[in-house]
XYZ file of C-alpha atoms in Angstrom:
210
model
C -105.172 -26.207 -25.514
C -102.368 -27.405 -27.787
C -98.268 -27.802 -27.567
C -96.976 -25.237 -29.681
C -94.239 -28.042 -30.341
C -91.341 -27.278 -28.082
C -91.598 -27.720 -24.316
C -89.816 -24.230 -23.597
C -91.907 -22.374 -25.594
C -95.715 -23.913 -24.171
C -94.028 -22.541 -20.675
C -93.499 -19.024 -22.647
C -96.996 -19.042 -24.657
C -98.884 -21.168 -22.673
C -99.979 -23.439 -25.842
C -102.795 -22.669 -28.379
C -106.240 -22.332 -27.392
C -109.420 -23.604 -29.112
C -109.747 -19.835 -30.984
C -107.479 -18.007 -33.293
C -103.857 -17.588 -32.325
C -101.658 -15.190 -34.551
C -97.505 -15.120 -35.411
C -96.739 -11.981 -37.285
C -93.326 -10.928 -38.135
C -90.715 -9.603 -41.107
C -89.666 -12.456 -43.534
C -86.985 -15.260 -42.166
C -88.427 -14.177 -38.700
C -89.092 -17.522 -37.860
C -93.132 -17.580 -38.535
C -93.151 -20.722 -40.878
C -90.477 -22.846 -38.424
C -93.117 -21.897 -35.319
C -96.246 -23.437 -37.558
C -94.309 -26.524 -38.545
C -93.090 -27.433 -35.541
C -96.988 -26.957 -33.592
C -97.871 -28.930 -37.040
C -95.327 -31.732 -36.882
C -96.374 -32.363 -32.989
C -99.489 -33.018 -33.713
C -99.402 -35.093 -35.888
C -97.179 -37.332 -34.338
C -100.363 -37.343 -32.091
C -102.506 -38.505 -34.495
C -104.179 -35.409 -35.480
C -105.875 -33.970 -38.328
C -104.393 -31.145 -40.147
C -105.028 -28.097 -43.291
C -102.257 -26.296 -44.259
C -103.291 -23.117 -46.609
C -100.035 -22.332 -47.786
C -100.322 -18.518 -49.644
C -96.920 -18.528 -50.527
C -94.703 -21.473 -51.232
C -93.754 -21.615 -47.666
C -93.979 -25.293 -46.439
C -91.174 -26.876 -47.369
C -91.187 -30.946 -47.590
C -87.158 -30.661 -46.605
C -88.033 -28.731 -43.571
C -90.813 -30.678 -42.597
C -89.063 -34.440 -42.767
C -86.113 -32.715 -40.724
C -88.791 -31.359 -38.346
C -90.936 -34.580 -37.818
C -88.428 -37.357 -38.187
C -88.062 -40.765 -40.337
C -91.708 -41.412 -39.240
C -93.155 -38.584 -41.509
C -95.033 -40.756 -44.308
C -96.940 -42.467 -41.622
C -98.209 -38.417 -41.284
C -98.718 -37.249 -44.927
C -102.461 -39.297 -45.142
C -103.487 -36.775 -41.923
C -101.826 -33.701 -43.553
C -103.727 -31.688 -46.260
C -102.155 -28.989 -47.855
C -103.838 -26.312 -49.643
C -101.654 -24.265 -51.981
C -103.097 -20.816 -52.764
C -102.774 -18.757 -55.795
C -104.937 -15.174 -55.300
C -106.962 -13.638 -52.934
C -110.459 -14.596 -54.419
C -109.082 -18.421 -53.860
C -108.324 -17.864 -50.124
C -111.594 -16.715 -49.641
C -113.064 -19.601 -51.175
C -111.005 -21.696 -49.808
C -111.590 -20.589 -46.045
C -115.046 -20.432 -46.647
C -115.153 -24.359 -48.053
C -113.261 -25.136 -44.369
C -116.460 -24.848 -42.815
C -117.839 -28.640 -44.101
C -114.578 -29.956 -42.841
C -114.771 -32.205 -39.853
C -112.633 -33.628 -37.474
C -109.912 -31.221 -38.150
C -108.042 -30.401 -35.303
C -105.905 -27.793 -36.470
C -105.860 -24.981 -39.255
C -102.851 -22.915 -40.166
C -102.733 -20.582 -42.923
C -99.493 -19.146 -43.868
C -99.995 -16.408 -44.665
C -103.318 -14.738 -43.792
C -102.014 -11.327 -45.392
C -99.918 -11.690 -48.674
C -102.828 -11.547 -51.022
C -104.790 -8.852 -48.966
C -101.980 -6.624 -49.052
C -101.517 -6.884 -52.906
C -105.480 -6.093 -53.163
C -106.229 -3.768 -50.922
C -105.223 -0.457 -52.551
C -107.438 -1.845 -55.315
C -110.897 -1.597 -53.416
C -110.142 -1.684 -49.660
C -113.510 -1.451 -48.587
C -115.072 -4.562 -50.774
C -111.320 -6.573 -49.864
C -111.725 -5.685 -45.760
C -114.858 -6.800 -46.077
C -113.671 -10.395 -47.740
C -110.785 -10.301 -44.876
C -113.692 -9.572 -42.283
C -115.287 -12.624 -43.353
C -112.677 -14.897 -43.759
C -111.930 -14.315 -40.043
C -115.727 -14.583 -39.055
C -115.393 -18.059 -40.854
C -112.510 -19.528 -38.632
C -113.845 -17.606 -35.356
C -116.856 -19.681 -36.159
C -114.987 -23.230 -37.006
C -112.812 -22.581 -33.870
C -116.050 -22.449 -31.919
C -116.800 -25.600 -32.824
C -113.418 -27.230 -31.247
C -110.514 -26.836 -34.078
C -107.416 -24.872 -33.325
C -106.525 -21.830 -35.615
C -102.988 -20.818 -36.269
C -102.219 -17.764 -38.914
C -99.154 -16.126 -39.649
C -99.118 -12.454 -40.858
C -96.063 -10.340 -42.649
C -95.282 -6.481 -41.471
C -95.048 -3.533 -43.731
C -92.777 -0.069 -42.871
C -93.682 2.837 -43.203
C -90.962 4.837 -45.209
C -91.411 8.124 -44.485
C -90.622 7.343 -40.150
C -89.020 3.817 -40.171
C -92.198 2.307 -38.190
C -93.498 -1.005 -38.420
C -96.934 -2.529 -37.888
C -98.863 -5.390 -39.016
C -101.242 -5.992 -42.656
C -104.626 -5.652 -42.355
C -103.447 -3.786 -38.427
C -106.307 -3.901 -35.874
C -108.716 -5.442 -38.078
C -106.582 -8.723 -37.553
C -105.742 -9.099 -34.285
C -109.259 -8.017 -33.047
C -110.495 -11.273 -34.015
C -107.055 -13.448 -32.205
C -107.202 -14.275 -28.744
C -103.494 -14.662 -28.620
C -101.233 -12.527 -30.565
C -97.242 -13.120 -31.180
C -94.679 -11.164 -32.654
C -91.559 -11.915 -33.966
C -88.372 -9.994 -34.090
C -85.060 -10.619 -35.622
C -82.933 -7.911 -35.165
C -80.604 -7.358 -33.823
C -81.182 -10.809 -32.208
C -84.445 -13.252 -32.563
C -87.217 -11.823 -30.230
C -90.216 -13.434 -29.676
C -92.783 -10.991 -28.100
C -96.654 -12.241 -26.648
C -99.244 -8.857 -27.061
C -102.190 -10.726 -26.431
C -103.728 -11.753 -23.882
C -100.618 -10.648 -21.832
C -97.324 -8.595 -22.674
C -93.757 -10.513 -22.212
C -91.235 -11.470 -24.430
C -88.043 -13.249 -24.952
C -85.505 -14.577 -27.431
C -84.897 -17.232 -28.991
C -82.942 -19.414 -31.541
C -83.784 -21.063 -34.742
C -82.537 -24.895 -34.694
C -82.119 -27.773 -37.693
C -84.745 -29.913 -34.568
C -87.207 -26.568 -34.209
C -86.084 -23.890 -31.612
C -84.618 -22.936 -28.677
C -85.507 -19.895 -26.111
C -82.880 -18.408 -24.839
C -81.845 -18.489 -21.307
């Protein structure tokens, strides 16, 4: 198990486990902020970390404000992994599994190329999805943490909401968060229990609300 970076929020989530844990919200939700601050954490712990970063998210601003005046002493155990297509985030999960003495994985996000793909050929592109998560099921067995964000799509026709790639995804997480930001910042754990609460975003990480 791992601090999810803020002391409130390990006595909300209960920390990340050695498997796949999973943040899935709209954009601005908060996702990103939740990664960096886990990210930042360890680090300052000496860890070992891969950033896949799908779209432009991790921001160099936001992560010297989150990890202090310390944060070159951090960049030589920080790789990050910029990714351009879906075909590249396959590859580029798949080449994860001759990495060693990584202690932590995030990709941000696991869903924004899938979900420009997969009208395209869904079956061959579920199938690619399938196996990326078979690939980091299989490198968390072997003791590294996994941390994915996800985006939401709406349906138009009814207003409702529900995660890319849907049950497919979150069959393979053993813990499973949502975020929500209206009308006020929600955080809400599905998996492996149901609770939620609110919470604030902060310039230092965040803040659940009393």
């Amino acid at each position: 198990m791992i601090s999810s970076g803020s002391k409130e929020l390990d006595e909300f989530l209960d920390g990340y486990g050695k498997e796949i844990s999973l943040i899935y919200g709209p954009a601005a939700s908060g996702k990103t902020t939740l990664c960096l601050i886990c990210l930042c954490s360890m680090l300052k712990n000496d860890k070992k970390i891969v950033f896949l970063d799908t779209e432009n998210s991790f921001s160099i601003e936001r992560f010297i404000q989150l990890c202090g005046p310390a944060y070159l002493t951090m960049l030589d155990r920080l790789l990050l992994i910029k990714i351009n297509s879906f075909e590249e985030q396959c590859e580029k999960i798949n080449s994860l599994i001759n990495l060693v003495n990584i202690d932590l994985i995030i990709v941000d996000s696991l869903g924004v190329y899938y979900r420009k793909e997969i009208h395209g050929d869904p079956k061959e592109i579920n199938k690619k999805m399938d196996r990326q998560l078979r690939l980091l099921t299989e490198i968390s067995r072997k003791g590294t943490h996994i941390l994915l964000t996800n985006q939401i799509s709406t349906n138009p026709a009814d207003g409702s909401v529900k995660m890319v790639g849907g049950e497919m995804i979150k069959k393979w997480c053993k813990k499973v968060v949502e975020l929500k930001k209206e009308p006020k910042r929600k955080i809400v754990l599905i998996k492996p229990e149901e609770k939620e609460t609110y919470f604030d975003i902060l310039s230092n990480g965040i803040k659940i609300a009393a």
